[in-house]
Short mmCIF file of C-alpha atoms in Angstrom, two decimals:
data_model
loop_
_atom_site.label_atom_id
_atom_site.label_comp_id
_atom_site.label_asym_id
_atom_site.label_seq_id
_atom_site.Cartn_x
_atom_site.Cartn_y
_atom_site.Cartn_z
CA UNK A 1 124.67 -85.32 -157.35
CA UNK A 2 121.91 -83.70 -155.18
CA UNK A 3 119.18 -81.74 -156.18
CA UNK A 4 116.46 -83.12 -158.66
CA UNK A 5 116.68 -79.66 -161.13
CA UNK A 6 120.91 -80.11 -160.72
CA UNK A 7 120.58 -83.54 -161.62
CA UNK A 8 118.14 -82.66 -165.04
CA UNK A 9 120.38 -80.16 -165.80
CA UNK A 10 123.73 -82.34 -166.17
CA UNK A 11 121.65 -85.20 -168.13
CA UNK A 12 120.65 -82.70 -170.54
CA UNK A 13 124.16 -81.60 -170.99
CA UNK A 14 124.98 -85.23 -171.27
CA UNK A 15 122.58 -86.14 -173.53
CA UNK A 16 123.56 -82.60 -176.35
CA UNK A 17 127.14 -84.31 -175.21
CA UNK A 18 125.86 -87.69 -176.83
CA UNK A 19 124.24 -86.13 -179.91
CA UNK A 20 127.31 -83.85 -180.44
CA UNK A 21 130.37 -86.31 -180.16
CA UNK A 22 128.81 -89.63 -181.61
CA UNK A 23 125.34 -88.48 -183.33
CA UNK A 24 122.96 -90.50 -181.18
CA UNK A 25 119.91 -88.27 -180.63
CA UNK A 26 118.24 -89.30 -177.14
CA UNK A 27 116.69 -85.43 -177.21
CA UNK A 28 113.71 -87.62 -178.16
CA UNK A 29 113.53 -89.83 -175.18
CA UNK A 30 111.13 -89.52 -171.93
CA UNK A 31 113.50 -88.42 -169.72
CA UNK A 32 112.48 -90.28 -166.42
CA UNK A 33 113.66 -93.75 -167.23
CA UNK A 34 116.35 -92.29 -169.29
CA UNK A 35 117.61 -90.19 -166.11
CA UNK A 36 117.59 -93.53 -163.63
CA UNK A 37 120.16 -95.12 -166.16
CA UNK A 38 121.92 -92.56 -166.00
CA UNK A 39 122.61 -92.28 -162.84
CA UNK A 40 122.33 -95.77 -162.00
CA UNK A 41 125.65 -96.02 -164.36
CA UNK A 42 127.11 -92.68 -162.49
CA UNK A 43 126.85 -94.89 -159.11
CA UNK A 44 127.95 -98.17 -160.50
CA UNK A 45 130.92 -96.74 -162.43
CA UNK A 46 131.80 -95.00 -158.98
CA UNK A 47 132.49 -91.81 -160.61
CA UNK A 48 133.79 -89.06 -157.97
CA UNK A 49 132.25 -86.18 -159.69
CA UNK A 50 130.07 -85.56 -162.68
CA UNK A 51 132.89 -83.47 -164.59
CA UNK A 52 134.79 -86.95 -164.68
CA UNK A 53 132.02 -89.07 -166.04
CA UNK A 54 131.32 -86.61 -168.89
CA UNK A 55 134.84 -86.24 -169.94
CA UNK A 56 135.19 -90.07 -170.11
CA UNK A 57 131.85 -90.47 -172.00
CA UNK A 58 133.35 -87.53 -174.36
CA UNK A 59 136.51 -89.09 -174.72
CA UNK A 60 136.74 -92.96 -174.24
CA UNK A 61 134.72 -94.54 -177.21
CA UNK A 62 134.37 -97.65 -175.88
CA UNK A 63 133.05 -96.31 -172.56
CA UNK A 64 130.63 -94.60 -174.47
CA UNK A 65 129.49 -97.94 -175.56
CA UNK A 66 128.55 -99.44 -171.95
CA UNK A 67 126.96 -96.11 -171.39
CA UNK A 68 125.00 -96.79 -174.86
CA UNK A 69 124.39 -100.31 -173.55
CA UNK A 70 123.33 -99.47 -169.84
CA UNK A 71 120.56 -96.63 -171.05
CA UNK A 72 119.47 -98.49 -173.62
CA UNK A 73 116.99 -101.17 -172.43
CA UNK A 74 117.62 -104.15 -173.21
CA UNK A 75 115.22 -106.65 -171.14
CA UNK A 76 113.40 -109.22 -173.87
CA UNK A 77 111.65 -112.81 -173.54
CA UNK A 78 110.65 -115.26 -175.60
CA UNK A 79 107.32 -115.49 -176.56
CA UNK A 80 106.73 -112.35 -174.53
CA UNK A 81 103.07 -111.78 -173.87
CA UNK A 82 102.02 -115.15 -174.98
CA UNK A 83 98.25 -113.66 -175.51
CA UNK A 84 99.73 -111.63 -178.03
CA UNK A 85 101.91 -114.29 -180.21
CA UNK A 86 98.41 -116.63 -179.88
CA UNK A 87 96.96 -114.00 -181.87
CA UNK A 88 99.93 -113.71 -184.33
CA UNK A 89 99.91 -117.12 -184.63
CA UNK A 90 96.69 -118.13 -185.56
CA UNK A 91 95.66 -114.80 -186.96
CA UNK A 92 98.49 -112.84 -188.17
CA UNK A 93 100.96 -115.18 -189.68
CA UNK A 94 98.37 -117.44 -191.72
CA UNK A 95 97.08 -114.45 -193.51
CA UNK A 96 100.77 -113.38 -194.59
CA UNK A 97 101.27 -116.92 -195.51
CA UNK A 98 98.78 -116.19 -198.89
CA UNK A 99 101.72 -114.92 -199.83
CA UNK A 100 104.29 -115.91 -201.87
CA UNK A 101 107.17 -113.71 -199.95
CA UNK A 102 106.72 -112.52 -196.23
CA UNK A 103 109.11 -109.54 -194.76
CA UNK A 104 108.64 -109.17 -191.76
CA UNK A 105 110.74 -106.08 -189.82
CA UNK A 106 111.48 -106.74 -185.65
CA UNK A 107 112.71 -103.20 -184.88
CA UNK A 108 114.43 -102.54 -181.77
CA UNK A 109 115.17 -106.96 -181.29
CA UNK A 110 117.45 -106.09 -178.63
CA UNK A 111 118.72 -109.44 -178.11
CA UNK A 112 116.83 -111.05 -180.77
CA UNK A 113 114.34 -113.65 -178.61
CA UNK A 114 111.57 -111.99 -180.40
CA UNK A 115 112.94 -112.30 -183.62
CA UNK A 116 113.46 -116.27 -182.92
CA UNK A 117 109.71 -116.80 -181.08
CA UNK A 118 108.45 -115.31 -184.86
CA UNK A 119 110.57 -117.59 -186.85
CA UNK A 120 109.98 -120.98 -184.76
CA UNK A 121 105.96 -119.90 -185.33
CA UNK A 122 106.71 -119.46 -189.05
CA UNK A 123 108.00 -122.56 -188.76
CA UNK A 124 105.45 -124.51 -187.58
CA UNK A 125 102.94 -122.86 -190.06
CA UNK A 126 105.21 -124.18 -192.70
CA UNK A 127 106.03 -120.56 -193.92
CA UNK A 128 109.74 -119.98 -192.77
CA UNK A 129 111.27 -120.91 -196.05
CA UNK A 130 109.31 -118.16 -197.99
CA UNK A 131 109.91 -115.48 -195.03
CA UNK A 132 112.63 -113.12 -194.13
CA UNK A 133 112.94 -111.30 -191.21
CA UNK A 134 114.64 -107.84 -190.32
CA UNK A 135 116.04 -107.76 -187.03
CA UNK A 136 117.13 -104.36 -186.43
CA UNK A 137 118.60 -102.23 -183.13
CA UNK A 138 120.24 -98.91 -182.34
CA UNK A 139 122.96 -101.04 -180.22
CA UNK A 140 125.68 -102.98 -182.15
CA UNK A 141 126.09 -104.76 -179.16
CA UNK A 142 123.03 -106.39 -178.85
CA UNK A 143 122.93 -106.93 -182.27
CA UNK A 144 126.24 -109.25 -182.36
CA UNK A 145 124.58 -110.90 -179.42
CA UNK A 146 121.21 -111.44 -181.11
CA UNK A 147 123.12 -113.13 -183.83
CA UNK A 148 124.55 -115.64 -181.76
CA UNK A 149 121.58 -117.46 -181.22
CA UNK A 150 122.09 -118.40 -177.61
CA UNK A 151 119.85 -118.29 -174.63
CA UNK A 152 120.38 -118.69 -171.20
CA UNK A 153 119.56 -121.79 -169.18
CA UNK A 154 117.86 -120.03 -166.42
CA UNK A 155 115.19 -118.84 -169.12
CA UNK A 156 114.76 -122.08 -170.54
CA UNK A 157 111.46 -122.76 -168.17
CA UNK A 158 110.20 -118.91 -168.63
CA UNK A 159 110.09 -119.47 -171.98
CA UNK A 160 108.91 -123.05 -172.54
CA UNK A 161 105.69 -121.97 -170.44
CA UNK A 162 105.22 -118.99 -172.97
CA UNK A 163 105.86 -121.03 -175.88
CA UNK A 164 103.12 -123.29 -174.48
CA UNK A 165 100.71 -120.83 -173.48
CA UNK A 166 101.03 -118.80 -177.10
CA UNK A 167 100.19 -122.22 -178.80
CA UNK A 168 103.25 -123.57 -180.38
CA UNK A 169 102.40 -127.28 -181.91
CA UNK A 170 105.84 -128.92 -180.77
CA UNK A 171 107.99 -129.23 -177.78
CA UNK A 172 110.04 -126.05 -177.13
CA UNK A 173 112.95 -128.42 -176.11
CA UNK A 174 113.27 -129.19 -179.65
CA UNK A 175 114.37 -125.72 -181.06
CA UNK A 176 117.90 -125.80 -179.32
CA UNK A 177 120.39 -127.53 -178.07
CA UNK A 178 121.92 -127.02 -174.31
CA UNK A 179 125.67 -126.68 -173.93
CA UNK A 180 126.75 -125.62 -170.68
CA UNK A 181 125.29 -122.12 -169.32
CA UNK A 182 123.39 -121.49 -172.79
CA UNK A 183 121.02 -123.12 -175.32
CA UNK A 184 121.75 -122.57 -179.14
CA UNK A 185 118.79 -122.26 -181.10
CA UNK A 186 118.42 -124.68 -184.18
CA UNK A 187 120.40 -122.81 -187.15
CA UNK A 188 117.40 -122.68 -189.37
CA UNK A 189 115.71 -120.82 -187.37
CA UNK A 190 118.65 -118.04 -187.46
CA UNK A 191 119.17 -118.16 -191.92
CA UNK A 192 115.95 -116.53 -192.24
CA UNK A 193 116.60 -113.69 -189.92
CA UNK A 194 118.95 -110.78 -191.42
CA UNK A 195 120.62 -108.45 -188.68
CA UNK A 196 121.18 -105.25 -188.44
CA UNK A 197 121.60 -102.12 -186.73
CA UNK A 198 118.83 -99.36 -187.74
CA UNK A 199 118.37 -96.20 -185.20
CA UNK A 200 114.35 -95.44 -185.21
CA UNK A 201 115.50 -92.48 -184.50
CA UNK A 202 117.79 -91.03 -187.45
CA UNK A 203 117.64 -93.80 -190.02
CA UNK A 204 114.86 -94.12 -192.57
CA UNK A 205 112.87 -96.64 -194.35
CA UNK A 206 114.73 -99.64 -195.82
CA UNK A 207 112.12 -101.91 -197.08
CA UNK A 208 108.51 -103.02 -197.29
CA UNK A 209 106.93 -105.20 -194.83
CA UNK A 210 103.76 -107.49 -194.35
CA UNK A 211 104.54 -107.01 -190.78
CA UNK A 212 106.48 -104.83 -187.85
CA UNK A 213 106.62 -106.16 -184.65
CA UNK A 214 108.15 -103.01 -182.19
CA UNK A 215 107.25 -104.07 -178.81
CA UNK A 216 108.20 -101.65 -175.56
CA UNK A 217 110.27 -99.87 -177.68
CA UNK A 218 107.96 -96.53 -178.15
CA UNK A 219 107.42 -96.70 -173.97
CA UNK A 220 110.69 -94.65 -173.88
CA UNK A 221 110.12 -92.01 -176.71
CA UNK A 222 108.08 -88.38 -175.95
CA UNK A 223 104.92 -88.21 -178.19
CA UNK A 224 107.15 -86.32 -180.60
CA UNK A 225 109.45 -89.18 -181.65
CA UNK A 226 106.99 -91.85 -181.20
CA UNK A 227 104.85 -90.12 -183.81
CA UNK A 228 108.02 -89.73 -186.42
CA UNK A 229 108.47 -93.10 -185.59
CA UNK A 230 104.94 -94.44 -186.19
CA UNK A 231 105.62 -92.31 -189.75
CA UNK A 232 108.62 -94.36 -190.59
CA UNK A 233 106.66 -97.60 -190.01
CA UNK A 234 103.43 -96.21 -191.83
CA UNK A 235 105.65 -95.45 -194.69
CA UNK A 236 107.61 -99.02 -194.39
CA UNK A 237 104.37 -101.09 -194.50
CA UNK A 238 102.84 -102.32 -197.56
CA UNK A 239 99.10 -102.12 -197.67
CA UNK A 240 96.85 -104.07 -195.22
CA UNK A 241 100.23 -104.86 -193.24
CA UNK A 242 100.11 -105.17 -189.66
CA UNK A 243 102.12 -103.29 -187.04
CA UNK A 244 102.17 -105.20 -183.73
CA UNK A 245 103.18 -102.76 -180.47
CA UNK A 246 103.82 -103.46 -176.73
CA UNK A 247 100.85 -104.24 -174.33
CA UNK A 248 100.87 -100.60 -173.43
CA UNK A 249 101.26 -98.35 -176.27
CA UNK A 250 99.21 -97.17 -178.84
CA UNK A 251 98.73 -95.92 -182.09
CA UNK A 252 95.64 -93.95 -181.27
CA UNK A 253 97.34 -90.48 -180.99
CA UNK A 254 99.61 -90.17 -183.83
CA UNK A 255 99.09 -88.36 -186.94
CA UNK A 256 98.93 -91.58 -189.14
CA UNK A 257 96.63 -93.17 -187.13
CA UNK A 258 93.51 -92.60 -189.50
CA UNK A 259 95.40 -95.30 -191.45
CA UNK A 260 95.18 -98.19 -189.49
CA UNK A 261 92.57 -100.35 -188.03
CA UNK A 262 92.83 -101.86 -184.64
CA UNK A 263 92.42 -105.63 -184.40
CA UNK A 264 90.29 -106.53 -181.14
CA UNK A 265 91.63 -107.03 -178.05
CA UNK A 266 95.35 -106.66 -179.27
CA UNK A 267 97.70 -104.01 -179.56
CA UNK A 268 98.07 -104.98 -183.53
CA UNK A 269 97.30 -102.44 -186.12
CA UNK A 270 96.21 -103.34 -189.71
CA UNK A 271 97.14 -100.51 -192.46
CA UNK A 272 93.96 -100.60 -194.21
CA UNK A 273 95.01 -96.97 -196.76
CA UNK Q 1 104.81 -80.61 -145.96
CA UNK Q 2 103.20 -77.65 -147.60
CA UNK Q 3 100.92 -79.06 -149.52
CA UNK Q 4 100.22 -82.60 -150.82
CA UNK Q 5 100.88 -83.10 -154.81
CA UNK Q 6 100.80 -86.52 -154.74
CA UNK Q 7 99.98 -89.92 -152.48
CA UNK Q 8 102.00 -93.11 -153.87
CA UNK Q 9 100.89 -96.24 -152.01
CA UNK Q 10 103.30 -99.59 -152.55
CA UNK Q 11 101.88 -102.73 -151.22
CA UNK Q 12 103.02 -106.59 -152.02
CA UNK Q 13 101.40 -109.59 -150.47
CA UNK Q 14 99.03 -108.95 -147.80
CA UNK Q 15 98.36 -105.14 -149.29
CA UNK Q 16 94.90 -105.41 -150.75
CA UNK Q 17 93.81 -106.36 -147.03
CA UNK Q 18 94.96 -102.97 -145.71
CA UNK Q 19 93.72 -101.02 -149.08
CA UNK Q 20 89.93 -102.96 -148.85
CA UNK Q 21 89.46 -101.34 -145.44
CA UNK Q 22 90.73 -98.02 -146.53
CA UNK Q 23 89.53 -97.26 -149.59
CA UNK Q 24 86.20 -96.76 -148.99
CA UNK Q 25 87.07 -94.04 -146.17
CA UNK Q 26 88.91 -91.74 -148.75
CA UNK Q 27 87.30 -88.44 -149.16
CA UNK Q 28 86.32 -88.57 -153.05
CA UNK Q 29 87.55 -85.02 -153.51
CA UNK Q 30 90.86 -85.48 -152.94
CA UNK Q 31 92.63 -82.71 -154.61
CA UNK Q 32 95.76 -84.73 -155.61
CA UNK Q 33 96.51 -88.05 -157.83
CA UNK Q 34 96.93 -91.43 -155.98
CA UNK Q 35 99.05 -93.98 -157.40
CA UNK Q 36 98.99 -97.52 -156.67
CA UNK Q 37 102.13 -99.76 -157.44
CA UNK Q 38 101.59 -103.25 -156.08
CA UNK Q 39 103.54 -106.47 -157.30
CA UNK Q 40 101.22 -109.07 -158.99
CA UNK Q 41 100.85 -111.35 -161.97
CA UNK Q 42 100.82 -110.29 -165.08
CA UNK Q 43 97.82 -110.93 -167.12
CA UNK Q 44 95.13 -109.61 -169.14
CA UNK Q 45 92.67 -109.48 -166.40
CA UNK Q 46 90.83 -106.03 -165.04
CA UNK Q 47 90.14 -108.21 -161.77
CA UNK Q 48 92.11 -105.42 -159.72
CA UNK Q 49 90.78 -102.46 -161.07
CA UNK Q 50 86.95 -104.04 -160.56
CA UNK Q 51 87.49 -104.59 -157.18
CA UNK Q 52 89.14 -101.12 -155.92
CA UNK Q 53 86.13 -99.56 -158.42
CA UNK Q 54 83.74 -101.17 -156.04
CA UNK Q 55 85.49 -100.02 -152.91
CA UNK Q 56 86.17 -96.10 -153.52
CA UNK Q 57 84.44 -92.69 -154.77
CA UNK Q 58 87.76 -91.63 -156.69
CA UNK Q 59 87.99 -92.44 -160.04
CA UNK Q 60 89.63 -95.18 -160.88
CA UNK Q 61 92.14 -96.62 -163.49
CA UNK Q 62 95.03 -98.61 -165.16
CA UNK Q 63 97.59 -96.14 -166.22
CA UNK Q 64 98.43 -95.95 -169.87
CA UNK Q 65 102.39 -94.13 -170.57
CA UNK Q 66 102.39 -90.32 -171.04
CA UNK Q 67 99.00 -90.04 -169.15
CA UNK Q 68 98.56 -86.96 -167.48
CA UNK Q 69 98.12 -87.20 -163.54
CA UNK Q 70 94.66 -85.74 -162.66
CA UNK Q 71 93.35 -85.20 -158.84
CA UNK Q 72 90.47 -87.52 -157.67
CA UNK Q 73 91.61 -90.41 -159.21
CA UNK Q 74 93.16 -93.44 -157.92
CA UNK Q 75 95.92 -94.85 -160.92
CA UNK Q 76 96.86 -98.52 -160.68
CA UNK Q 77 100.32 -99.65 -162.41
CA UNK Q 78 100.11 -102.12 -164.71
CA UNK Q 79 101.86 -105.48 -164.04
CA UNK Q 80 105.05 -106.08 -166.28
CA UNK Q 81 106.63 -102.59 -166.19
CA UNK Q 82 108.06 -99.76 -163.53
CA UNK Q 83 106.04 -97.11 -163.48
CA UNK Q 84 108.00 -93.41 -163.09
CA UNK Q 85 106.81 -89.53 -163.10
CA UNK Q 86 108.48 -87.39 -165.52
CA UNK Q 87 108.41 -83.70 -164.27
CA UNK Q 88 105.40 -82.38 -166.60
CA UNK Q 89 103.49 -84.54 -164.10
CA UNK Q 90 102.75 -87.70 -166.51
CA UNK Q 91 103.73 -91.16 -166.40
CA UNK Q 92 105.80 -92.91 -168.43
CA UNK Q 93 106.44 -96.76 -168.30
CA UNK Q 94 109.69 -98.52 -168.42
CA UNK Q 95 110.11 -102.66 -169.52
CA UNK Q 96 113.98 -102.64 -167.95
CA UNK Q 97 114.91 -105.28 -165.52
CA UNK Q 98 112.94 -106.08 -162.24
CA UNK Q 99 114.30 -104.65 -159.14
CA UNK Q 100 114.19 -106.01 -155.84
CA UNK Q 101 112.17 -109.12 -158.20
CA UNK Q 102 109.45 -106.74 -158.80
CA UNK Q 103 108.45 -105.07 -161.88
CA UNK Q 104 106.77 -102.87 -160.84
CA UNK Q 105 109.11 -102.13 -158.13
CA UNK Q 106 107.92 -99.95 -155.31
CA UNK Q 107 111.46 -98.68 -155.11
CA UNK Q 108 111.27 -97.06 -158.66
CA UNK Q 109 108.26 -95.39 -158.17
CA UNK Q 110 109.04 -94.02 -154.87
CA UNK Q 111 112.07 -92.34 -156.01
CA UNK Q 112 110.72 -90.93 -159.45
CA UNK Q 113 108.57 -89.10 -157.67
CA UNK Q 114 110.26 -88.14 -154.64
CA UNK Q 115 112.57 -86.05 -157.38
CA UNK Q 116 109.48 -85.02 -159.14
CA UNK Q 117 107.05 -83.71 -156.12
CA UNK Q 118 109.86 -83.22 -153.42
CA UNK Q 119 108.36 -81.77 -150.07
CA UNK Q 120 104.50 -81.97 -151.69
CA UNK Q 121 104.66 -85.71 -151.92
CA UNK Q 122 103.95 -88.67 -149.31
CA UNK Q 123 103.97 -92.27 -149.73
CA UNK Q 124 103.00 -95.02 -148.04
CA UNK Q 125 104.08 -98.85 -147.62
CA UNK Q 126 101.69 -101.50 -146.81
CA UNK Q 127 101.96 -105.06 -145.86
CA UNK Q 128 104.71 -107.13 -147.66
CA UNK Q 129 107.29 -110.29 -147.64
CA UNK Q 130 110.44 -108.46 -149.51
CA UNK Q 131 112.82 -105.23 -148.76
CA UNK Q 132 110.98 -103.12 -151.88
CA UNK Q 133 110.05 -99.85 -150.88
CA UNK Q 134 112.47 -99.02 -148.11
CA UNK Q 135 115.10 -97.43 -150.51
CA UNK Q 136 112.38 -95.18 -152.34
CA UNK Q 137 111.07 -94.30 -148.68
CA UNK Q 138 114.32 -93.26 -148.00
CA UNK Q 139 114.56 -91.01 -150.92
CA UNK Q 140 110.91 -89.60 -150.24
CA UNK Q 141 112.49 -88.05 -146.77
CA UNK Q 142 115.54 -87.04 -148.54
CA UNK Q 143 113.69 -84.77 -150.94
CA UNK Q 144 111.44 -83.66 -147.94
CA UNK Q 145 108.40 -85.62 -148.55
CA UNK Q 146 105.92 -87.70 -145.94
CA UNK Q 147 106.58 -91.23 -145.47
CA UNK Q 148 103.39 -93.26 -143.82
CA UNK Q 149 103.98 -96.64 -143.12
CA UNK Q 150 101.37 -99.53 -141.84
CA UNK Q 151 101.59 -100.83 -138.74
CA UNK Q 152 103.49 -104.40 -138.88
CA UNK Q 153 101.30 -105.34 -136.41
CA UNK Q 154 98.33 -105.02 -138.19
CA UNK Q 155 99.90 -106.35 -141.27
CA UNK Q 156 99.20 -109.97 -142.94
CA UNK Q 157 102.40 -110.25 -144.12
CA UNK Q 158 104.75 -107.88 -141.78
CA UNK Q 159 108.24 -108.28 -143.27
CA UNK Q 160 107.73 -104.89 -145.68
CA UNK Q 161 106.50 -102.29 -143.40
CA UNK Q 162 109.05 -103.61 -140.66
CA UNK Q 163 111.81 -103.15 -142.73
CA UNK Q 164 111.12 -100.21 -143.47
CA UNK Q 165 110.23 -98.90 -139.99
CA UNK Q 166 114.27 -100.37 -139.24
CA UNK Q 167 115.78 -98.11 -141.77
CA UNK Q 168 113.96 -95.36 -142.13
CA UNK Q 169 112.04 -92.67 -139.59
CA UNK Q 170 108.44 -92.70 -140.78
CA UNK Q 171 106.25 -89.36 -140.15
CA UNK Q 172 103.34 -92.12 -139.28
CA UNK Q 173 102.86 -95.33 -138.67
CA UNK Q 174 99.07 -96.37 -139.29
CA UNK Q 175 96.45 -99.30 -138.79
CA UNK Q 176 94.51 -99.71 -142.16
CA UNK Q 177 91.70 -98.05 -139.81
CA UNK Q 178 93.42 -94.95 -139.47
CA UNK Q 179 94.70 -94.63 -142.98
CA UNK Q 180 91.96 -92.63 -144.79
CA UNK Q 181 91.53 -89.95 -142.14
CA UNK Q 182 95.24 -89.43 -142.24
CA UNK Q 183 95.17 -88.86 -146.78
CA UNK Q 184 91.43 -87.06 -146.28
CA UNK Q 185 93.61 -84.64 -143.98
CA UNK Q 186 96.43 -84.15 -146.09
CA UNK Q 187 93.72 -82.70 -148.17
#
């Protein structure tokens, strides 16, 4: 694989490959990010021609589901941006907790450490047992992982500095237990979050939510998609629910914008029509 | 080179030594983008983009995904995510795992838009204590682009711009002095 127009020519045929055989749409998708994965994968796979990774993609189901787990991203934390779950925490979450039943949608969890950093703060408010939380992702893998309720060891000291610099009340140590390699988070934590798989892309609307958390997910969509996406959540949200994004996205340009109301100095949205 | 589309500077520790001294040298009518991808904390602050405000005549500012690249105007990554060119000449930002240990790595940026801006592009590596950059210098001459490099010798930290001299055969190699005539004639 040599030239740069070559090379956007055979991910395009990939990608109509991808939408044709298995119905995942990545037509949608900012192509430069999706392009490096893709031929990251085509050099790690040690393919000897192009011809021979498309035929297996076509062909091998289950190799189409590494490739669907390799260009999908799947890099999470706990507690990620702690600035940001400060404000959910002592913003956000006491509002929903007026009342008496609290959805709450985490769309695209990857594996799930989002999911968990919102329940252990529900928690701690005292609002878990009246919450339920969505945990949705286009990859059945990471789903099945997210449900597992492990994390690594090696994170363990990431996150127990973000837990502590978002404001959690307790000791982080106290929401799992280690065992070997991995920590299992506490069990209540995981009976309050359902998951699922849910493609922003194709699927629609399945409930309505006090809140959405979908953080670096849009990052990786053209203006197109993230604008039928932002449509999907406008139309999942009930009134004066919030819609929490990554640190670098924005609601600004989409066409449902005019409905929403930007908290200060966060990338959190309020539906105020 | 025909003409030049695009500077990308990559700098780790030791880098805002080199850029401090240049910066204020750069002609403010620069008639292509430059983009700034230097490993740091993450964190709310605008510390960075005060402080290169202060030191150049080019506009200056964090980039926010899908932006559009404009001439004149010096774009800083933000901390936390690679930063790559898609070929309508925006950005677009990307949360995947650190390479090299760097998000944003030098590497990444180098190569997006060595594909992107081929022969009109040049980049340049600045002072540094890890191997990011040398890979995405690499592709840079590949696609038939510049590659400037800083002297080591001039360097605070020289590890970077050394490695990179080892593996790859830079069109320059440059003191921070000489830095800003080089981009002003690139012009």
């Amino acid at each position: 694989m040599k030239s740069s127009e070559h090379n956007d020519e055979l991910i395009e045929i990939l990608l109509s490959d991808v939408l044709e055989v298995y119905g995942y749409d990545f037509t949608g998708y900012s192509r430069a990010s999706l392009k490096r994965r893709i031929l990251r994968l085509y050099e790690m796979d040690k393919f000897v021609s192009f011809a021979e990774y498309r035929y297996k993609i076509r062909t091998e189901p289950g190799y189409f589901k590494r490739f669907l787990e390799e260009i999908t991203i799947n890099v999470t934390e706990m507690f990620r941006d702690p600035a940001f779950y400060k404000t959910l925490r002592t913003e956000i979450l006491p509002r929903l907790g007026t009342y008496p039943f609290i959805r709450i949608w985490v769309a695209g969890c990857s594996t799930g450490e989002e999911a968990y950093s919102v329940a252990i703060f529900l928690k701690e408010l005292n609002l878990l047992h009246k919450s339920l939380i969505y945990a949705t992702d286009i990859n059945s893998e990471v789903v099945a992982t997210a449900s597992q309720a492990m994390i690594p060891l090696n994170k363990i000291k990431l996150y127990t500095e973000n837990y502590i610099a978002a404001g959690g009340s307790d000791q982080f140590v106290n929401y799992y237990t280690a065992n070997y390699s991995l920590g299992k988070l506490r069990d209540e934590l995981k009976s309050k979050i359902i998951f699922s798989t849910h493609n922003l892309v194709t699927d629609n609307s399945f409930n309505e939510f006090q809140l959405i958390l979908c953080r670096n997910v849009l990052i990786y969509f053209d203006r197109a998609l993230q604008n039928k996406v932002f449509e999907l959540f406008n139309s999942s949200l009930e009134k004066f629910g919030y819609l929490a994004l990554g640190t670098k996205e924005t609601l600004d340009f989409s066409s449902v914008a005019k409905n929403f109301e930007r908290l200060k100095g966060e990338k959190i949205w309020r539906k105020i029509h | 080179m025909k003409h030049c589309e695009a500077l990308v500077i990559g700098g780790s520790a030791g880098s805002l030594d080199a850029l401090l001294k240049m910066l204020p040298g750069l002609s403010a009518a620069l008639p292509f983008p430059t983009i700034l991808v230097l490993h740091r904390k993450p964190g709310k602050d605008n510390i960075l983009t005060n402080l290169l405000t202060a030191k150049t005549s080019l506009n200056v500012k964090e980039i926010e995904e899908k932006e559009t690249l404009m001439p004149a105007t010096l774009y800083i990554a933000p901390p936390n995510y690679h930063l790559l060119i898609e070929n309508d000449r925006s950005f677009s930002l990307d949360a995947s795992e650190k390479v090299n240990f760097s998000r944003p790595s030098i590497d990444v940026t180098f190569e997006s838009a060595a594909e992107v801006f081929g022969e009109n592009l040049a980049c340049l590596l600045l002072s540094g204590a890890n191997s990011d950059g040398t890979l995405g210098l690499k592709a840079v001459k590949e696609n038939g682009g510049i590659a400037l490099v800083q002297n080591p010798s001039s360097a605070v930290v020289n590890f970077m711009p050394q490695y990179a001299l080892d593996h790859v055969s830079a069109d320059a190699v440059l003191d921070p002095s000489q830095m800003a005539d080089y981009i002003n004639k690139m012009a």
